[in-house]
């Protein structure tokens, strides 16, 4: 007998042995657990630490851009190589350790098994191994800041020939080696974790969970994992070749007659363009690895809070896979200005613009799902809507940059920075926030008490501040980019020439300086707004309202009453789950049963009621 | 009586049964997995998820291994693409002539012998793998009549390990022979790739031998038949993949330099 699917919150147990249990629950033994839920939370903690570091670094960059004379406490003035190191570490940390780990490995581990009705991931020990490899990679990356020569300064792309010659300048010696080691470790960890995800989805689904009934979130994780196993090993190969160039005397990426820092490199016949091909064959799918789980989650949340079916469910599955496939084929659009064959540029331009089609189909489905639905605007829903908004505004500049002619002008300006921060960083973060607010009851439930909810007013405040802040930071960047402001420049105003005159670049950019100041103020505001979230997190962990077993009236399996209280009892006690329908089935004309969870068998008479999408509004 | 344009009542009725998971969407209901057979009340729904068939665990590990090998394949695809790109890359000399300095590395003849050894080892492990799944032997083990599976598979596994070590030794000899001709890793473009490709493949075989040794130990140590089957099966598929990969890489080095 299945328990009712919306049981009221259970009362917390009296805390007689609370202290002891809390100590046992907190650390040492659990640190090396192979339980997928603990590993998921470990990944989330890792991502939280990383995002705090990455945000602080970005603030330092913004402050340096408008007040270049500012002295960093305990450090002194920010030199050009310091600024480039900030760019590099910020990009690497945010892309790898936040946007790749948190949605894919973090929430994937926490929620995915429950959502497909599995007891655990397919390979639990491997799962723990990949987490600890990721943690080691983060430590190595951070340690590169403290070595002689400083952290790597080549950006997250590490273009040769400078990165291939250890003596080519600051940040290219030991710091670069550590950076490469860290990313190589991360690539291995990510591949292992993706193998785990794929095998779990294919092999460990419960009864009745057919491919077409998989929640779209699972499809997002599935596609992202497929991209991971295809792309990350290519990056690993490229890193191996680059390390050979640096230390074994080869020249895969070093051209003949290249003069680097006064040293002429003979022999070789390598090609720096080759690194770009290998790197971007990984690098472009990487941004889809970051965004696809967010897309799937947005689809599910919009349907859930609108009380509607997902519009065109099968098409949404297809577009997810199509975005993944096209995502592998269009790496060359990062290389339009790097000396790529113009005919190849045309091919990459067309394939890049083609990806607008499945992306537009997704947006259409999101709009059609919410259209005239009177959604309930809870915080997760707000963040899902914010995801759609940022995905649109960020995505609209994609086809512009996909054209080689326009990219000639806009490449390496802040226009590109604005584009990818809106669509990848901001939309990605909004997806993460939506996931956090939505799944918080599952994250926080213990054997002591049921899960807790975030405070809604604080969540609303956080959402609106973040939305306004995101647009205030990244919309003006399009304008400064159009005005020609280059990226990766430590000092925009230039060093005053003889007689105090501005350098040519400084003269060009003096017009955008007020706008740049505004962006910096907005960035500080945006970062401060995140303190609301941190406060809400700490407060809700301790005294948030207790949630019922299914507080959002969700239809997917992770909200099965046996999953909450959380963690559920040991695997052998977990009841069998069976799935009877696709997710997001809602009914409006029977008040007692307004939504049909996937696990609920319903008698024929009730099942025959038409769902809400088929009825005319009163 | 007027002609009816609406179908009669019997055709309007939906014929579907909820107990068959038919939700009326018109699509095919999901396959019923409650097989189990034998009339012994062995309902697989009573078993934990993901373990419903006799070889469920084996198939899961095999699938994980295949995804890992797919990922590994992309690693070698990247290296081989680099090979072709660098092979066709040249530069302009001071007289504005286009110069391509690719000097093909002569393959030491011992590599042909090594290839034969690797093929033999692949055959040997296939015998070991098949011996793990002989049904009469499985039944004997189940009845407690000794360990015929281990007895049959062990010699083949040992032979594979020996042949694998022989292959690696042969590769070592090949590298020594090249070094005697003063061709080292950093000598020229072609030698970069010869050493890189053979070296990375050797590392993979080294890991493979570690896997084979684990399987070998497992045959002695593990009492559960399924674990032994997984160990040997996984090691075997990995070894086959490396053998196939070597054939491809060897063809590349011999004919496409």
PDB file of N, CA, C and O in Angstrom, chain A residues 522-563:
ATOM      1  N   UNK A 522      27.032  48.101  -9.653  1.00  0.00           N
ATOM      2  CA  UNK A 522      26.003  47.068  -9.784  1.00  0.00           C
ATOM      3  C   UNK A 522      26.548  45.707  -9.373  1.00  0.00           C
ATOM      4  O   UNK A 522      25.846  44.908  -8.740  1.00  0.00           O
ATOM      5  N   UNK A 523      27.820  45.452  -9.703  1.00  0.00           N
ATOM      6  CA  UNK A 523      28.408  44.163  -9.336  1.00  0.00           C
ATOM      7  C   UNK A 523      28.500  44.033  -7.824  1.00  0.00           C
ATOM      8  O   UNK A 523      28.230  42.961  -7.261  1.00  0.00           O
ATOM      9  N   UNK A 524      28.868  45.144  -7.172  1.00  0.00           N
ATOM     10  CA  UNK A 524      28.938  45.093  -5.714  1.00  0.00           C
ATOM     11  C   UNK A 524      27.542  44.856  -5.134  1.00  0.00           C
ATOM     12  O   UNK A 524      27.353  44.056  -4.216  1.00  0.00           O
ATOM     13  N   UNK A 525      26.532  45.531  -5.743  1.00  0.00           N
ATOM     14  CA  UNK A 525      25.158  45.316  -5.294  1.00  0.00           C
ATOM     15  C   UNK A 525      24.748  43.865  -5.487  1.00  0.00           C
ATOM     16  O   UNK A 525      24.180  43.220  -4.600  1.00  0.00           O
ATOM     17  N   UNK A 526      25.070  43.311  -6.668  1.00  0.00           N
ATOM     18  CA  UNK A 526      24.697  41.920  -6.976  1.00  0.00           C
ATOM     19  C   UNK A 526      25.335  40.966  -5.975  1.00  0.00           C
ATOM     20  O   UNK A 526      24.686  40.046  -5.462  1.00  0.00           O
ATOM     21  N   UNK A 527      26.619  41.193  -5.675  1.00  0.00           N
ATOM     22  CA  UNK A 527      27.302  40.306  -4.728  1.00  0.00           C
ATOM     23  C   UNK A 527      26.701  40.450  -3.331  1.00  0.00           C
ATOM     24  O   UNK A 527      26.526  39.469  -2.611  1.00  0.00           O
ATOM     25  N   UNK A 528      26.361  41.696  -2.956  1.00  0.00           N
ATOM     26  CA  UNK A 528      25.779  41.906  -1.630  1.00  0.00           C
ATOM     27  C   UNK A 528      24.431  41.207  -1.522  1.00  0.00           C
ATOM     28  O   UNK A 528      24.084  40.653  -0.470  1.00  0.00           O
ATOM     29  N   UNK A 529      23.675  41.224  -2.625  1.00  0.00           N
ATOM     30  CA  UNK A 529      22.360  40.581  -2.597  1.00  0.00           C
ATOM     31  C   UNK A 529      22.481  39.099  -2.287  1.00  0.00           C
ATOM     32  O   UNK A 529      21.561  38.494  -1.716  1.00  0.00           O
ATOM     33  N   UNK A 530      23.628  38.503  -2.639  1.00  0.00           N
ATOM     34  CA  UNK A 530      23.785  37.074  -2.370  1.00  0.00           C
ATOM     35  C   UNK A 530      23.927  36.801  -0.873  1.00  0.00           C
ATOM     36  O   UNK A 530      23.726  35.680  -0.416  1.00  0.00           O
ATOM     37  N   UNK A 531      24.296  37.860  -0.117  1.00  0.00           N
ATOM     38  CA  UNK A 531      24.358  37.676   1.330  1.00  0.00           C
ATOM     39  C   UNK A 531      22.965  37.364   1.882  1.00  0.00           C
ATOM     40  O   UNK A 531      22.829  36.650   2.881  1.00  0.00           O
ATOM     41  N   UNK A 532      21.925  37.918   1.219  1.00  0.00           N
ATOM     42  CA  UNK A 532      20.563  37.590   1.637  1.00  0.00           C
ATOM     43  C   UNK A 532      20.359  36.088   1.543  1.00  0.00           C
ATOM     44  O   UNK A 532      19.787  35.447   2.440  1.00  0.00           O
ATOM     45  N   UNK A 533      20.857  35.507   0.429  1.00  0.00           N
ATOM     46  CA  UNK A 533      20.709  34.059   0.267  1.00  0.00           C
ATOM     47  C   UNK A 533      21.470  33.308   1.354  1.00  0.00           C
ATOM     48  O   UNK A 533      20.936  32.381   1.977  1.00  0.00           O
ATOM     49  N   UNK A 534      22.710  33.736   1.600  1.00  0.00           N
ATOM     50  CA  UNK A 534      23.507  33.033   2.613  1.00  0.00           C
ATOM     51  C   UNK A 534      22.839  33.132   3.980  1.00  0.00           C
ATOM     52  O   UNK A 534      22.762  32.153   4.732  1.00  0.00           O
ATOM     53  N   UNK A 535      22.306  34.337   4.285  1.00  0.00           N
ATOM     54  CA  UNK A 535      21.602  34.511   5.556  1.00  0.00           C
ATOM     55  C   UNK A 535      20.377  33.600   5.615  1.00  0.00           C
ATOM     56  O   UNK A 535      20.145  32.897   6.608  1.00  0.00           O
ATOM     57  N   UNK A 536      19.630  33.597   4.505  1.00  0.00           N
ATOM     58  CA  UNK A 536      18.435  32.758   4.431  1.00  0.00           C
ATOM     59  C   UNK A 536      18.807  31.285   4.605  1.00  0.00           C
ATOM     60  O   UNK A 536      18.124  30.523   5.288  1.00  0.00           O
ATOM     61  N   UNK A 537      19.927  30.905   3.994  1.00  0.00           N
ATOM     62  CA  UNK A 537      20.379  29.507   4.075  1.00  0.00           C
ATOM     63  C   UNK A 537      20.672  29.134   5.521  1.00  0.00           C
ATOM     64  O   UNK A 537      20.159  28.128   6.038  1.00  0.00           O
ATOM     65  N   UNK A 538      21.479  29.957   6.186  1.00  0.00           N
ATOM     66  CA  UNK A 538      21.859  29.653   7.565  1.00  0.00           C
ATOM     67  C   UNK A 538      20.627  29.645   8.461  1.00  0.00           C
ATOM     68  O   UNK A 538      20.419  28.742   9.282  1.00  0.00           O
ATOM     69  N   UNK A 539      19.750  30.666   8.260  1.00  0.00           N
ATOM     70  CA  UNK A 539      18.558  30.765   9.086  1.00  0.00           C
ATOM     71  C   UNK A 539      17.631  29.572   8.853  1.00  0.00           C
ATOM     72  O   UNK A 539      17.136  28.954   9.795  1.00  0.00           O
ATOM     73  N   UNK A 540      17.402  29.225   7.576  1.00  0.00           N
ATOM     74  CA  UNK A 540      16.452  28.150   7.277  1.00  0.00           C
ATOM     75  C   UNK A 540      16.983  26.795   7.700  1.00  0.00           C
ATOM     76  O   UNK A 540      16.210  25.896   8.023  1.00  0.00           O
ATOM     77  N   UNK A 541      18.305  26.617   7.673  1.00  0.00           N
ATOM     78  CA  UNK A 541      18.872  25.349   8.122  1.00  0.00           C
ATOM     79  C   UNK A 541      18.520  25.111   9.577  1.00  0.00           C
ATOM     80  O   UNK A 541      18.282  23.982  10.005  1.00  0.00           O
ATOM     81  N   UNK A 542      18.495  26.208  10.371  1.00  0.00           N
ATOM     82  CA  UNK A 542      18.266  26.068  11.800  1.00  0.00           C
ATOM     83  C   UNK A 542      16.796  26.138  12.166  1.00  0.00           C
ATOM     84  O   UNK A 542      16.309  25.356  12.972  1.00  0.00           O
ATOM     85  N   UNK A 543      16.069  27.122  11.603  1.00  0.00           N
ATOM     86  CA  UNK A 543      14.691  27.252  12.020  1.00  0.00           C
ATOM     87  C   UNK A 543      13.721  27.553  10.879  1.00  0.00           C
ATOM     88  O   UNK A 543      12.789  28.332  11.058  1.00  0.00           O
ATOM     89  N   UNK A 544      13.959  26.959   9.725  1.00  0.00           N
ATOM     90  CA  UNK A 544      12.971  27.094   8.655  1.00  0.00           C
ATOM     91  C   UNK A 544      11.731  26.278   8.981  1.00  0.00           C
ATOM     92  O   UNK A 544      11.757  25.374   9.811  1.00  0.00           O
ATOM     93  N   UNK A 545      10.609  26.622   8.317  1.00  0.00           N
ATOM     94  CA  UNK A 545       9.375  25.861   8.542  1.00  0.00           C
ATOM     95  C   UNK A 545       9.559  24.426   8.060  1.00  0.00           C
ATOM     96  O   UNK A 545      10.218  24.178   7.058  1.00  0.00           O
ATOM     97  N   UNK A 546       8.920  23.485   8.782  1.00  0.00           N
ATOM     98  CA  UNK A 546       8.978  22.104   8.335  1.00  0.00           C
ATOM     99  C   UNK A 546       8.079  21.926   7.126  1.00  0.00           C
ATOM    100  O   UNK A 546       6.973  22.471   7.066  1.00  0.00           O
ATOM    101  N   UNK A 547       8.549  21.147   6.178  1.00  0.00           N
ATOM    102  CA  UNK A 547       7.784  20.931   4.949  1.00  0.00           C
ATOM    103  C   UNK A 547       6.998  19.644   5.064  1.00  0.00           C
ATOM    104  O   UNK A 547       7.369  18.732   5.802  1.00  0.00           O
ATOM    105  N   UNK A 548       5.895  19.563   4.316  1.00  0.00           N
ATOM    106  CA  UNK A 548       5.208  18.282   4.200  1.00  0.00           C
ATOM    107  C   UNK A 548       6.021  17.395   3.272  1.00  0.00           C
ATOM    108  O   UNK A 548       7.059  17.800   2.749  1.00  0.00           O
ATOM    109  N   UNK A 549       5.552  16.170   3.065  1.00  0.00           N
ATOM    110  CA  UNK A 549       6.369  15.260   2.258  1.00  0.00           C
ATOM    111  C   UNK A 549       6.444  15.729   0.812  1.00  0.00           C
ATOM    112  O   UNK A 549       7.343  15.360   0.094  1.00  0.00           O
ATOM    113  N   UNK A 550       5.476  16.533   0.402  1.00  0.00           N
ATOM    114  CA  UNK A 550       5.471  16.968  -0.993  1.00  0.00           C
ATOM    115  C   UNK A 550       4.979  18.414  -1.053  1.00  0.00           C
ATOM    116  O   UNK A 550       3.886  18.698  -1.519  1.00  0.00           O
ATOM    117  N   UNK A 551       5.788  19.355  -0.585  1.00  0.00           N
ATOM    118  CA  UNK A 551       5.290  20.718  -0.380  1.00  0.00           C
ATOM    119  C   UNK A 551       4.901  21.436  -1.665  1.00  0.00           C
ATOM    120  O   UNK A 551       4.078  22.345  -1.631  1.00  0.00           O
ATOM    121  N   UNK A 552       5.498  21.057  -2.808  1.00  0.00           N
ATOM    122  CA  UNK A 552       5.205  21.798  -4.044  1.00  0.00           C
ATOM    123  C   UNK A 552       4.167  21.073  -4.890  1.00  0.00           C
ATOM    124  O   UNK A 552       3.966  21.446  -6.032  1.00  0.00           O
ATOM    125  N   UNK A 553       3.557  20.017  -4.378  1.00  0.00           N
ATOM    126  CA  UNK A 553       2.643  19.195  -5.167  1.00  0.00           C
ATOM    127  C   UNK A 553       3.341  18.728  -6.446  1.00  0.00           C
ATOM    128  O   UNK A 553       2.808  18.838  -7.552  1.00  0.00           O
ATOM    129  N   UNK A 554       4.534  18.221  -6.270  1.00  0.00           N
ATOM    130  CA  UNK A 554       5.312  17.772  -7.420  1.00  0.00           C
ATOM    131  C   UNK A 554       4.890  16.364  -7.801  1.00  0.00           C
ATOM    132  O   UNK A 554       4.304  15.639  -7.006  1.00  0.00           O
ATOM    133  N   UNK A 555       5.178  15.978  -9.032  1.00  0.00           N
ATOM    134  CA  UNK A 555       4.743  14.669  -9.512  1.00  0.00           C
ATOM    135  C   UNK A 555       5.891  13.701  -9.697  1.00  0.00           C
ATOM    136  O   UNK A 555       5.659  12.553 -10.042  1.00  0.00           O
ATOM    137  N   UNK A 556       7.131  14.145  -9.472  1.00  0.00           N
ATOM    138  CA  UNK A 556       8.255  13.247  -9.739  1.00  0.00           C
ATOM    139  C   UNK A 556       8.631  12.457  -8.487  1.00  0.00           C
ATOM    140  O   UNK A 556       8.291  12.834  -7.367  1.00  0.00           O
ATOM    141  N   UNK A 557       9.384  11.383  -8.728  1.00  0.00           N
ATOM    142  CA  UNK A 557       9.566  10.363  -7.690  1.00  0.00           C
ATOM    143  C   UNK A 557      10.361  10.798  -6.470  1.00  0.00           C
ATOM    144  O   UNK A 557      10.257  10.178  -5.422  1.00  0.00           O
ATOM    145  N   UNK A 558      11.185  11.864  -6.612  1.00  0.00           N
ATOM    146  CA  UNK A 558      12.002  12.209  -5.443  1.00  0.00           C
ATOM    147  C   UNK A 558      11.131  12.716  -4.300  1.00  0.00           C
ATOM    148  O   UNK A 558      11.580  12.787  -3.163  1.00  0.00           O
ATOM    149  N   UNK A 559       9.847  13.056  -4.598  1.00  0.00           N
ATOM    150  CA  UNK A 559       8.958  13.518  -3.549  1.00  0.00           C
ATOM    151  C   UNK A 559       8.074  12.406  -3.031  1.00  0.00           C
ATOM    152  O   UNK A 559       7.097  12.660  -2.337  1.00  0.00           O
ATOM    153  N   UNK A 560       8.355  11.155  -3.383  1.00  0.00           N
ATOM    154  CA  UNK A 560       7.645  10.006  -2.831  1.00  0.00           C
ATOM    155  C   UNK A 560       7.758  10.071  -1.300  1.00  0.00           C
ATOM    156  O   UNK A 560       8.835  10.356  -0.773  1.00  0.00           O
ATOM    157  N   UNK A 561       6.648   9.831  -0.586  1.00  0.00           N
ATOM    158  CA  UNK A 561       6.697   9.978   0.883  1.00  0.00           C
ATOM    159  C   UNK A 561       7.811   9.176   1.536  1.00  0.00           C
ATOM    160  O   UNK A 561       8.331   9.574   2.586  1.00  0.00           O
ATOM    161  N   UNK A 562       8.215   8.057   0.923  1.00  0.00           N
ATOM    162  CA  UNK A 562       9.276   7.273   1.555  1.00  0.00           C
ATOM    163  C   UNK A 562      10.636   7.942   1.379  1.00  0.00           C
ATOM    164  O   UNK A 562      11.613   7.556   1.996  1.00  0.00           O
ATOM    165  N   UNK A 563      10.722   8.935   0.485  1.00  0.00           N
ATOM    166  CA  UNK A 563      11.983   9.644   0.283  1.00  0.00           C
ATOM    167  C   UNK A 563      12.125  10.761   1.306  1.00  0.00           C
ATOM    168  O   UNK A 563      13.167  11.368   1.439  1.00  0.00           O
TER     169      UNK A 563
END
